[in-house]
Coordinates of C-alpha atoms and ligand atoms in Angstrom, one line a residue:
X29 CA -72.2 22.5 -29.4
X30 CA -73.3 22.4 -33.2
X31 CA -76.1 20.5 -34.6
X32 CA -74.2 19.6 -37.4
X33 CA -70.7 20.3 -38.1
X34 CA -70.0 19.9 -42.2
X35 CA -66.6 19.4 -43.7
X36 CA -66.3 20.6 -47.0
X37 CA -67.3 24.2 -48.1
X38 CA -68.0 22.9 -51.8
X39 CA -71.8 22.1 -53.6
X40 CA -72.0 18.8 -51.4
X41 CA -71.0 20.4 -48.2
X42 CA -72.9 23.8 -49.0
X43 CA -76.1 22.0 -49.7
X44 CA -76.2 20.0 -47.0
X45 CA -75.9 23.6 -44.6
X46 CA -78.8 24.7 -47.0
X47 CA -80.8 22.0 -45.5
X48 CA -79.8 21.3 -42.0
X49 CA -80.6 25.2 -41.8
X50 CA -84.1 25.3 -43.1
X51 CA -84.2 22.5 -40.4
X52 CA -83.3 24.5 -37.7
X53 CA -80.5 22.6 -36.6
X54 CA -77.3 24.9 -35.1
X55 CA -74.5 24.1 -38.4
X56 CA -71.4 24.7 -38.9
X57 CA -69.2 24.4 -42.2
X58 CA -65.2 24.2 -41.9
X59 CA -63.6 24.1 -45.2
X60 CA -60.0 25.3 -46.6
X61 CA -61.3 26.7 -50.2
X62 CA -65.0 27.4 -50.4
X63 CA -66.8 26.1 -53.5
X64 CA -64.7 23.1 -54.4
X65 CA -63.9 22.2 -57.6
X66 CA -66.8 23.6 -59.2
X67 CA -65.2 27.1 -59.3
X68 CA -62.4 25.9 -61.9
X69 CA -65.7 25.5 -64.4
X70 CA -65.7 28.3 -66.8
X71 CA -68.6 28.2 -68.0
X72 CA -71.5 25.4 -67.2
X73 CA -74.0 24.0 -69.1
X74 CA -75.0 20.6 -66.9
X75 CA -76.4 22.1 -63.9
X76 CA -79.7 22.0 -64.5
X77 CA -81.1 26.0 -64.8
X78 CA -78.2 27.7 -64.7
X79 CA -75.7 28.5 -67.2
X80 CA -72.6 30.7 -66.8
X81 CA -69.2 30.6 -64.5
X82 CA -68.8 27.8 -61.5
X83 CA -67.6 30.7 -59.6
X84 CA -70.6 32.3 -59.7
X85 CA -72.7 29.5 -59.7
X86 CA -71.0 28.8 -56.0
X87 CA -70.7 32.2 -54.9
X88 CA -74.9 31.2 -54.7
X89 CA -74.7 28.4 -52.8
X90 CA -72.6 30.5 -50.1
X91 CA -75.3 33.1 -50.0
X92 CA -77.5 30.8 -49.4
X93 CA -76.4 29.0 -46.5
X94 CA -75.3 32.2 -45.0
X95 CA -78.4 33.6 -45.5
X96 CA -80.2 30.4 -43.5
X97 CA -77.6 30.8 -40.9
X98 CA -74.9 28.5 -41.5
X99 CA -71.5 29.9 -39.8
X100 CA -69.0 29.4 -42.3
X101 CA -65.6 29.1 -41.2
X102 CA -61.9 28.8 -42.9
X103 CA -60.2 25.9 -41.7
X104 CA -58.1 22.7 -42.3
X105 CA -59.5 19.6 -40.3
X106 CA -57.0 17.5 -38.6
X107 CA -58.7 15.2 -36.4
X108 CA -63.0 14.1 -36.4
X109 CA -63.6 11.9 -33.1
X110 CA -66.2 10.4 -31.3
X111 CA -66.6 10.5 -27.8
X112 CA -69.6 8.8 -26.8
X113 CA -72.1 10.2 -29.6
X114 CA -70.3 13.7 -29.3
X115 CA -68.0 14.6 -31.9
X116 CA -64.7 16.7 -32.1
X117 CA -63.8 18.2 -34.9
X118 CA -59.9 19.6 -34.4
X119 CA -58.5 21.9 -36.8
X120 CA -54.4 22.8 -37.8
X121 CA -54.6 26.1 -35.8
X122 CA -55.8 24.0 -33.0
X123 CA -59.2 25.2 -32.5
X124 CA -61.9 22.4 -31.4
X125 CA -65.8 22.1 -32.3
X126 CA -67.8 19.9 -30.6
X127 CA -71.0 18.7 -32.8
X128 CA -74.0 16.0 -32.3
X129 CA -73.4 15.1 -35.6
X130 CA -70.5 15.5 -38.6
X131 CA -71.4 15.3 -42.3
X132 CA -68.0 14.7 -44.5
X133 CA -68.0 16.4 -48.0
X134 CA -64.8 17.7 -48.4
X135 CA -63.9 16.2 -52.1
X136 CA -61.1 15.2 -54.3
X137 CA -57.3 16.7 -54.2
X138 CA -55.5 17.0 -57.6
X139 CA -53.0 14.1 -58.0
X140 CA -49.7 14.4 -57.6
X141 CA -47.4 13.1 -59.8
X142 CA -44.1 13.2 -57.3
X143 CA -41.7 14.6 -58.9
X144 CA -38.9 17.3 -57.9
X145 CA -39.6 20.8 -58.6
X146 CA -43.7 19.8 -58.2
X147 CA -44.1 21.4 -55.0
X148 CA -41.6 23.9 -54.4
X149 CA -42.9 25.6 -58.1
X150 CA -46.5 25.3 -57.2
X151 CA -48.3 28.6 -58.2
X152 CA -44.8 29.6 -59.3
X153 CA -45.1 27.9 -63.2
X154 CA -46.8 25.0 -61.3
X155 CA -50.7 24.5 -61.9
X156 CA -53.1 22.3 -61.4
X157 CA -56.0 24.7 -63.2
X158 CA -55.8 25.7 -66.4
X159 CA -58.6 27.2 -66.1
X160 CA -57.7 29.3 -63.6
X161 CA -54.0 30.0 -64.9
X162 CA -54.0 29.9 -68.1
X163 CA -54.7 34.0 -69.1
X164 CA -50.6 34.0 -67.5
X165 CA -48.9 32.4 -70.1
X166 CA -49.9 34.7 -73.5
X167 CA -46.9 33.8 -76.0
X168 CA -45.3 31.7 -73.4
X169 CA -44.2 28.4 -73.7
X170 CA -45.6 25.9 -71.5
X171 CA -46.5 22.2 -71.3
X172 CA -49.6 20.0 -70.0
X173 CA -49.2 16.4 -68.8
X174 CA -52.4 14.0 -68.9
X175 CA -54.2 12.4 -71.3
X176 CA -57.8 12.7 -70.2
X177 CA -60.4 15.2 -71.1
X178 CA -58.9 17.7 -68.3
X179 CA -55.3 17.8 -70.1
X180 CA -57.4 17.8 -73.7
X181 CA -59.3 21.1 -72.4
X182 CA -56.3 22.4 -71.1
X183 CA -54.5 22.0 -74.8
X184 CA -57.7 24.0 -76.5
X185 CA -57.5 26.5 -74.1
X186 CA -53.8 27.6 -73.3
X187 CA -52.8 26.7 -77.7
X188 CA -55.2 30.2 -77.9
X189 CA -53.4 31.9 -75.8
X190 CA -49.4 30.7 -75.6
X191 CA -47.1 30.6 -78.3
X192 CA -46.4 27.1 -77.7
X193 CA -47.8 24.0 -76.0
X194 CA -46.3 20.9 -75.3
X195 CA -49.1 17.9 -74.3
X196 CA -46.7 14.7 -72.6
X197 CA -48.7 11.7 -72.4
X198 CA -46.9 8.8 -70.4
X199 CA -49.0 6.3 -73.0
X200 CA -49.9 6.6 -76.6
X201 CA -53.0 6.5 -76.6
X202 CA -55.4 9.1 -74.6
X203 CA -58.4 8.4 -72.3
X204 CA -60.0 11.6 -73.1
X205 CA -62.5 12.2 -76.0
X206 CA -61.3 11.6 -79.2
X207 CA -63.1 14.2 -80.9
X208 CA -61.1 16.1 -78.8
X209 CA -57.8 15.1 -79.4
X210 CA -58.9 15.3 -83.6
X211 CA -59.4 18.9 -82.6
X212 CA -55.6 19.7 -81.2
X213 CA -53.6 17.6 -83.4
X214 CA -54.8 20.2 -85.7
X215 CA -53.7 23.6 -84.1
X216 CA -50.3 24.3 -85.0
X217 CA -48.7 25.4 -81.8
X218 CA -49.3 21.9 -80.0
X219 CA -46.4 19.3 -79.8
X220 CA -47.4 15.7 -78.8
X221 CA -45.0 13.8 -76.5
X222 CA -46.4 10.7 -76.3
X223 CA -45.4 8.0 -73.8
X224 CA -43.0 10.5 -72.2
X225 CA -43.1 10.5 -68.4
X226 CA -42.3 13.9 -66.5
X227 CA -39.3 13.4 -64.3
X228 CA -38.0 17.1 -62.8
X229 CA -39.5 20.5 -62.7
X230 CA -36.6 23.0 -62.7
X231 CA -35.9 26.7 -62.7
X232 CA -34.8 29.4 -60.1
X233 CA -37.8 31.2 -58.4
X234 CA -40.3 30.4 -61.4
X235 CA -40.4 27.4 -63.8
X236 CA -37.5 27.6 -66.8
X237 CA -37.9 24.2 -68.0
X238 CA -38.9 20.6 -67.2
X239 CA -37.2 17.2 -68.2
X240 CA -38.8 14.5 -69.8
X241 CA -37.9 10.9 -70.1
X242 CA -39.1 9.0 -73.7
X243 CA -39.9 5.6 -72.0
X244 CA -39.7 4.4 -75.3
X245 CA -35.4 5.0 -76.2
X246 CA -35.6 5.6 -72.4
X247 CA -33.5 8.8 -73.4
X248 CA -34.4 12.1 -71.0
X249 CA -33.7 15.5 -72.4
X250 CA -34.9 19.4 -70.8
X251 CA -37.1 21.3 -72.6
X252 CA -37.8 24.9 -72.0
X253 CA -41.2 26.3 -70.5
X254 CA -42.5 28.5 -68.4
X255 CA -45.5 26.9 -67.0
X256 CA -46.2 23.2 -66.4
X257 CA -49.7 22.5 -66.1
X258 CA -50.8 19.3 -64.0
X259 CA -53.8 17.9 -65.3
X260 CA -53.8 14.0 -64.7
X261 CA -56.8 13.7 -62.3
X262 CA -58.3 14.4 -59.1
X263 CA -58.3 11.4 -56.1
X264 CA -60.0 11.2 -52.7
X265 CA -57.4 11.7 -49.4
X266 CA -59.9 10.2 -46.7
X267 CA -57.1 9.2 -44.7
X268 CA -58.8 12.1 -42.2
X269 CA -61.6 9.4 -40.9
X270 CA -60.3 6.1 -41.9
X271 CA -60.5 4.9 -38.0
X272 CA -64.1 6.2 -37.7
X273 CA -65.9 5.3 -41.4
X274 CA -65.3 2.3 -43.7
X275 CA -63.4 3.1 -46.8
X276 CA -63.1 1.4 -50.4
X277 CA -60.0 0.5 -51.9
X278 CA -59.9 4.6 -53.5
X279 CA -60.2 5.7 -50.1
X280 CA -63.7 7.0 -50.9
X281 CA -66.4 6.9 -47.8
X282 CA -68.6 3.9 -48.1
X283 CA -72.4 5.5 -48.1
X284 CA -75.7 4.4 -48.6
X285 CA -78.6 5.4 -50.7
X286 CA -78.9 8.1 -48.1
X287 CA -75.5 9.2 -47.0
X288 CA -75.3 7.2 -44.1
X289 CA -71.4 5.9 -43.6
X290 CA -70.9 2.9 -41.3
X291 CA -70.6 5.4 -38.0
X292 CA -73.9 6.3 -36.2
X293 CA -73.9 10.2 -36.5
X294 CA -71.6 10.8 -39.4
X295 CA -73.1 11.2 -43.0
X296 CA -71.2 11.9 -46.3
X297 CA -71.8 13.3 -49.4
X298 CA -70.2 14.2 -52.8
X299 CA -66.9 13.3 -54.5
X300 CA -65.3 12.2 -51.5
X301 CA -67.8 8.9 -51.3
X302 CA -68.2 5.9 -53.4
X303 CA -70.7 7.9 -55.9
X304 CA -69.6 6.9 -59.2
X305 CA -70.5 9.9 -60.8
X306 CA -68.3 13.0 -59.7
X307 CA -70.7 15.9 -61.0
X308 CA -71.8 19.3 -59.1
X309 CA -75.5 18.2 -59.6
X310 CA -75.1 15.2 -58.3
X311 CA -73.1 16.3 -55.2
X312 CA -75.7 18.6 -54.1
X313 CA -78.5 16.1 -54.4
X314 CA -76.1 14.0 -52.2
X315 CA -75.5 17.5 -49.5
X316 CA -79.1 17.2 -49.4
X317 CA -79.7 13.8 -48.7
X318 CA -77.5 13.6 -46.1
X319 CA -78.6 17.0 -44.2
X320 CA -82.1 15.5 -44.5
X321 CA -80.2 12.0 -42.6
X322 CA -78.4 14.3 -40.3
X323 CA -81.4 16.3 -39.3
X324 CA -83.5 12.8 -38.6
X325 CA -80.2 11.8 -36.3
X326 CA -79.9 14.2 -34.4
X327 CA -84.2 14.6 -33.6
X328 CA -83.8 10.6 -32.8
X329 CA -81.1 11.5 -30.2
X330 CA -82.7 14.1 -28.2
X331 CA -85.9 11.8 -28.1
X332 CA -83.8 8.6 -27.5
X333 CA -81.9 10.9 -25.0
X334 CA -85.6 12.5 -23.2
X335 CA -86.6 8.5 -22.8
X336 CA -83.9 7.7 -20.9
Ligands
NAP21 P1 -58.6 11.3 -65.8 O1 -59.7 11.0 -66.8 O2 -58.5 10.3 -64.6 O3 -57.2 11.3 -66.6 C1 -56.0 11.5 -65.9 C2 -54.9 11.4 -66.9 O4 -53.7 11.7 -66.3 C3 -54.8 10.0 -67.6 O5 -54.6 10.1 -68.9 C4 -53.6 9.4 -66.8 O6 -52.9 8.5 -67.6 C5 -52.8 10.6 -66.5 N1 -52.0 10.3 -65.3 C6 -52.5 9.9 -64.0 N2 -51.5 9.9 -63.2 C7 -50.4 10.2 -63.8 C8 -49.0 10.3 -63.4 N3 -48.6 10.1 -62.2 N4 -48.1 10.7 -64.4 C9 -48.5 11.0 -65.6 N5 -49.8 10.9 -66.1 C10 -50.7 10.5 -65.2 O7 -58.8 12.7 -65.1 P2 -59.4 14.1 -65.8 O8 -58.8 14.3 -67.1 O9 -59.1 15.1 -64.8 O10 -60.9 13.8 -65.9 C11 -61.7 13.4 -64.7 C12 -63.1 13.2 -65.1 O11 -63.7 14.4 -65.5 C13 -63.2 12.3 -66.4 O12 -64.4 11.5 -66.2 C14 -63.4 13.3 -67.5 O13 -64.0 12.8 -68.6 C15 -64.2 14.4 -66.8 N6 -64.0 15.7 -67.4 C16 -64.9 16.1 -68.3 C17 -64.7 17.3 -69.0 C18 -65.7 17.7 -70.0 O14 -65.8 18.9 -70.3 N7 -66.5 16.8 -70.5 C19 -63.6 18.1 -68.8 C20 -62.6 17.6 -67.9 C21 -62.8 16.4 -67.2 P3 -53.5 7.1 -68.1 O15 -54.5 7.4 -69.2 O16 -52.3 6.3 -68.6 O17 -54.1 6.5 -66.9

């Protein structure tokens, strides 16, 4: 029986094992890709003293709650239930943990657009990072879709380092910084296809081309790449605990001004609540909050529990 059992291995989720730990309380953190989105960051400059790679920056927070004794373990959650103020936590492989109290911080998924070719070429000319991926395509050809400041930075980046780079827009005009988009329409090696929609990802075991429909003449044509990068947005799949916590209409975990979620014993943190603001700083003053609420729960138990 855990203390606290955390979903969420990212700088919500890692936080909040920082300070259930120092607490003393028995925690455990189940998560399917430690350090969240925060590893994609190249280089930060908003988290407060510290500059230099997200990867690194998490790669601390992991020490840490190791180092306090936090069991970290690999893991996708399937079910979180309460039976009578003890919680289980069921994972795919069908292991079971059993916990006083669960604290949910297990962030945003990139969106999917829903198109043929999407999945099945995932990793394979497929990418949701470009970040992450870009360094594969030197002199390729490749094309990003989105119009916020994610597909803008992925423009910048990958027009240094492929030959070509297509940036589809399904409006005409972009969400993302303008000063950005001033900067790209002046490289050479970017093609704007505004209002175009993606409509099939094709190729044989890698990506060899993608069509496009121009919802304006609402003519499609294929044009040839090698990677497709998805960058149109991250959104919150809380479908997990939608019988146990009260969502909002974005499926984000209702919270208050100290994690608390509508269910006695369960605490969230990070991207995957209401917080306006989806930022690493702010996700880890969340983690902490809501260890410090978990921490009080579970000392209000065992004396509620020693009363009676
Ligand atoms: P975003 O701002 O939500 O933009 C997503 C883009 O993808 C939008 O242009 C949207 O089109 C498009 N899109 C969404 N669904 C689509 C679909 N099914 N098919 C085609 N296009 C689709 O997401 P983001 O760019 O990832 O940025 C998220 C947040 O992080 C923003 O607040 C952003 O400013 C911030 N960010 C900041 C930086 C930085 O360095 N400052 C870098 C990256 C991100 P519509 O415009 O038509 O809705």
């Amino acid at each position: 029986m855990y203390d606290v059992i955390i979903i969420g291995g990212g700088p919500a989720g890692l936080t909040a094992a920082i300070y259930t730990c120092r607490k003393q309380l028995k925690t455990l953190v189940i998560s399917m890709n430690y350090g969240g989105q925060t590893m994609m960051a190249s280089h930060m400059e908003n988290y407060p003293g510290y500059e230099g790679s997200g990867l690194k920056l998490m790669e601390h927070f992991q020490k840490q709650a190791k180092d306090f004794g936090a069991k970290l373990i690999d893991g996708k959650v399937v079910t979180v239930d309460d039976n009578n103020g003890v919680f289980t936590v069921k994972l795919s492989e069908g292991d079971v943990f059993k916990g006083k109290s669960v604290i949910l911080a297990f962030g945003k998924v990139p969106r999917s657009i829903g198109i043929s070719g999407e999945d099945k070429f995932l990793g394979k000319g497929v990418h949701v990072c470009a970040t992450c991926d870009a360094p594969m395509y030197q002199d390729k050809e490749v094309l990003v879709v989105g119009g916020g400041n994610s597909a803008l930075h992925a423009v910048q980046l990958l027009s240094g380092i492929a030959s070509k780079v297509y940036l589809m827009h399904r409006r005409d005009e972009f969400r993302g910084d303008e000063l950005l988009v001033k900067k790209i329409k002046k490289k050479k090696n970017v093609e704007f296809l505004l209002s175009h929609l993606p409509k099939e990802i094709k190729g044989d075991t890698f990506v060899n081309s993608i069509v496009v429909l121009d919802r304006k003449t609402q003519k499609t044509k294929e044009i040839k790449v090698e990677g497709v990068f998805l960058e149109i947005g991250y959104e919150v799949k809380a479908d997990l605990v939608k019988h146990l916590v009260d969502l909002n209409d974005k499926m984000e975990v209702k919270i208050n001004s100290v994690g608390e979620t509508s269910h006695r014993g369960v605490f969230a943190a990070g991207d995957v609540t209401t917080t306006r603001y989806k930022q690493t700083v702010i996700a880890a003053g969340e983690g902490a909050k809501a260890g410090l609420s978990a921490y009080s729960y579970v000392k209000q138990t065992e004396v509620d529990t020693d009363i009676s």
